[in-house]
Amino acid sequence: MAKTQLNVRVDEDTARAARERAQARGMSVNRYIEELVMQDTGEAGHTFVEAAADFMKQYESVFAEEFGADGEGHDTARRTRRTDEGRR
């Protein structure tokens, strides 16, 4: 994505807070402000949800095999069988 320059005037306390929070996160003030705007517009959350949906779709068969359609995993079924067998 192409970048454009944006000049913003804020009071000294706001500027100090932005610098401190950016430094605490290990990023530039520019990146910190960019992330705040992206969060505010919902883009970051939307991107996360899309990535999570793609992941689940890609690995759907693996999850179904491991946990079954009802959400109980193979280990649960094995523990149940062992417990039932121990009662006999």
Coordinates of N, CA and C in Angstrom, one line a residue:
M1 N 0.9 -1.2 0.0 CA 0.0 0.0 0.0 C 0.9 1.2 0.0
A2 N 0.6 2.2 -0.8 CA 1.4 3.4 -0.9 C 1.2 4.2 0.4
K3 N 2.2 4.9 0.8 CA 2.2 5.7 2.0 C 2.1 7.2 1.6
T4 N 1.4 7.9 2.4 CA 1.3 9.4 2.2 C 1.6 10.0 3.5
Q5 N 2.1 11.2 3.5 CA 2.5 12.0 4.7 C 1.3 12.7 5.2
L6 N 1.2 12.7 6.6 CA 0.1 13.3 7.3 C 0.7 14.1 8.4
N7 N 0.5 15.4 8.5 CA 1.1 16.2 9.6 C -0.1 16.5 10.6
V8 N 0.2 16.2 11.8 CA -0.8 16.4 12.9 C -0.2 17.2 14.0
R9 N -1.0 18.2 14.5 CA -0.6 19.0 15.7 C -1.3 18.5 16.9
V10 N -0.6 18.2 17.9 CA -1.2 17.8 19.2 C -0.5 18.5 20.3
D11 N -1.1 18.5 21.5 CA -0.4 19.2 22.7 C 0.8 18.3 23.1
E12 N 1.6 18.9 23.9 CA 2.9 18.2 24.3 C 2.6 16.9 25.1
D13 N 1.6 16.9 25.9 CA 1.3 15.7 26.7 C 0.8 14.5 25.8
T14 N 0.1 14.8 24.8 CA -0.4 13.8 23.8 C 0.8 13.3 23.0
A15 N 1.7 14.2 22.6 CA 2.9 13.8 21.9 C 3.8 12.9 22.7
R16 N 4.0 13.3 24.0 CA 4.8 12.5 24.9 C 4.2 11.1 25.1
A17 N 2.9 11.1 25.3 CA 2.2 9.8 25.5 C 2.4 8.9 24.3
A18 N 2.2 9.5 23.1 CA 2.4 8.7 21.9 C 3.8 8.2 21.7
R19 N 4.8 9.0 22.0 CA 6.2 8.5 22.0 C 6.5 7.4 23.0
E20 N 6.0 7.6 24.2 CA 6.2 6.6 25.2 C 5.5 5.2 24.9
R21 N 4.3 5.3 24.5 CA 3.6 4.1 24.1 C 4.2 3.4 22.9
A22 N 4.6 4.1 21.9 CA 5.2 3.6 20.8 C 6.5 2.9 21.2
Q23 N 7.3 3.5 22.0 CA 8.6 3.0 22.4 C 8.3 1.7 23.3
A24 N 7.3 1.7 24.1 CA 7.0 0.5 24.9 C 6.6 -0.7 24.1
R25 N 6.1 -0.4 22.9 CA 5.7 -1.4 22.0 C 6.8 -1.8 21.0
G26 N 7.9 -1.0 21.1 CA 9.0 -1.3 20.1 C 8.7 -0.9 18.7
M27 N 8.0 0.2 18.5 CA 7.7 0.7 17.2 C 7.8 2.2 17.1
S28 N 7.8 2.6 15.9 CA 7.9 4.1 15.6 C 6.5 4.7 16.0
V29 N 6.6 6.0 16.2 CA 5.4 6.8 16.5 C 4.4 6.7 15.3
N30 N 5.0 6.8 14.1 CA 4.2 6.6 12.9 C 3.4 5.3 12.8
R31 N 4.1 4.2 13.1 CA 3.5 2.9 13.1 C 2.4 2.8 14.2
Y32 N 2.7 3.4 15.4 CA 1.8 3.4 16.5 C 0.5 4.1 16.1
I33 N 0.6 5.3 15.5 CA -0.6 6.0 15.1 C -1.3 5.3 14.0
E34 N -0.6 4.7 13.1 CA -1.2 3.9 12.0 C -2.0 2.8 12.6
E35 N -1.5 2.1 13.5 CA -2.2 0.9 14.2 C -3.4 1.4 14.9
L36 N -3.3 2.6 15.6 CA -4.5 3.1 16.3 C -5.6 3.4 15.3
V37 N -5.3 4.0 14.2 CA -6.3 4.3 13.2 C -6.9 3.1 12.6
M38 N -6.1 2.1 12.3 CA -6.6 0.8 11.8 C -7.5 0.1 12.7
Q39 N -7.1 0.1 14.0 CA -8.0 -0.5 15.1 C -9.3 0.3 15.1
D40 N -9.3 1.6 15.1 CA -10.5 2.4 15.2 C -11.4 2.2 14.0
T41 N -10.9 1.9 12.8 CA -11.7 1.7 11.7 C -12.1 0.2 11.5
G42 N -11.6 -0.6 12.4 CA -12.0 -2.0 12.4 C -11.2 -2.9 11.4
E43 N -10.2 -2.3 10.7 CA -9.5 -3.0 9.7 C -8.7 -4.2 10.4
A44 N -8.0 -3.9 11.5 CA -7.2 -4.9 12.1 C -8.0 -6.1 12.6
G45 N -9.2 -5.8 13.2 CA -10.1 -6.9 13.6 C -10.6 -7.7 12.5
H46 N -11.0 -6.9 11.4 CA -11.5 -7.6 10.2 C -10.5 -8.5 9.6
T47 N -9.2 -8.0 9.5 CA -8.1 -8.8 9.0 C -7.9 -10.1 9.8
F48 N -8.0 -9.9 11.1 CA -7.8 -11.1 12.0 C -8.9 -12.1 11.8
V49 N -10.1 -11.7 11.7 CA -11.2 -12.6 11.5 C -11.1 -13.3 10.2
E50 N -10.8 -12.6 9.2 CA -10.6 -13.2 7.8 C -9.5 -14.3 7.9
A51 N -8.4 -14.0 8.5 CA -7.3 -14.9 8.6 C -7.7 -16.1 9.4
A52 N -8.4 -15.9 10.5 CA -8.9 -17.0 11.3 C -9.8 -17.9 10.5
A53 N -10.7 -17.3 9.8 CA -11.7 -18.1 9.0 C -10.9 -18.9 7.9
D54 N -9.9 -18.3 7.3 CA -9.1 -19.0 6.3 C -8.4 -20.2 6.9
F55 N -7.8 -20.0 8.1 CA -7.1 -21.0 8.8 C -8.1 -22.2 9.1
M56 N -9.3 -21.9 9.6 CA -10.2 -22.9 10.0 C -10.7 -23.7 8.7
K57 N -10.9 -23.0 7.7 CA -11.3 -23.6 6.4 C -10.2 -24.5 5.9
Q58 N -9.0 -24.1 6.0 CA -7.9 -24.8 5.5 C -7.6 -26.1 6.3
Y59 N -7.9 -26.0 7.6 CA -7.6 -27.2 8.5 C -8.9 -27.8 9.1
E60 N -10.0 -27.6 8.4 CA -11.3 -28.1 8.9 C -11.3 -29.6 9.0
S61 N -10.7 -30.3 8.0 CA -10.7 -31.8 8.1 C -9.8 -32.3 9.2
V62 N -8.7 -31.6 9.5 CA -7.9 -32.0 10.6 C -8.6 -31.8 11.9
F63 N -9.3 -30.7 12.1 CA -10.1 -30.5 13.4 C -11.2 -31.6 13.5
A64 N -11.9 -31.8 12.3 CA -13.0 -32.8 12.4 C -12.4 -34.2 12.7
E65 N -11.3 -34.5 12.2 CA -10.7 -35.8 12.5 C -10.3 -35.9 13.9
E66 N -9.7 -34.9 14.5 CA -9.2 -34.9 15.8 C -10.4 -34.8 16.9
F67 N -11.3 -33.9 16.6 CA -12.3 -33.6 17.6 C -13.7 -34.1 17.2
G68 N -13.9 -34.6 16.0 CA -15.2 -35.1 15.6 C -16.2 -34.0 15.4
A69 N -17.3 -34.4 14.8 CA -18.4 -33.5 14.5 C -19.0 -32.9 15.7
D70 N -19.1 -33.6 16.8 CA -19.7 -33.2 18.0 C -18.8 -32.4 18.9
G71 N -17.5 -32.2 18.5 CA -16.6 -31.4 19.3 C -15.8 -32.2 20.3
E72 N -16.1 -33.5 20.5 CA -15.4 -34.3 21.5 C -14.3 -35.0 20.7
G73 N -13.1 -34.9 21.3 CA -11.9 -35.5 20.6 C -11.8 -36.9 20.8
H74 N -10.8 -37.5 20.0 CA -10.6 -39.0 20.1 C -10.1 -39.3 21.5
D75 N -9.3 -38.5 22.2 CA -8.8 -38.8 23.5 C -10.0 -38.9 24.5
T76 N -11.0 -38.1 24.4 CA -12.2 -38.1 25.2 C -12.9 -39.5 25.1
A77 N -13.0 -39.9 23.8 CA -13.7 -41.2 23.5 C -12.9 -42.3 24.1
R78 N -11.5 -42.3 24.0 CA -10.7 -43.3 24.5 C -10.8 -43.3 26.1
R79 N -10.8 -42.2 26.7 CA -10.8 -42.1 28.2 C -12.2 -42.7 28.6
T80 N -13.2 -42.4 27.9 CA -14.6 -42.9 28.3 C -14.6 -44.4 28.1
R81 N -14.0 -45.0 27.1 CA -14.0 -46.4 26.9 C -13.2 -47.1 28.0
R82 N -12.0 -46.5 28.3 CA -11.2 -47.1 29.4 C -11.9 -47.1 30.7
T83 N -12.6 -46.0 31.0 CA -13.3 -45.9 32.3 C -14.4 -46.9 32.3
D84 N -15.2 -47.1 31.2 CA -16.2 -48.1 31.1 C -15.7 -49.5 31.3
E85 N -14.5 -49.8 30.6 CA -13.9 -51.1 30.7 C -13.5 -51.4 32.1
G86 N -13.0 -50.4 32.8 CA -12.6 -50.5 34.2 C -13.7 -50.8 35.2
R87 N -14.9 -50.5 34.8 CA -16.1 -50.7 35.7 C -16.6 -52.2 35.6
R88 N -16.2 -52.8 34.5 CA -16.7 -54.2 34.3 C -16.0 -55.2 35.2

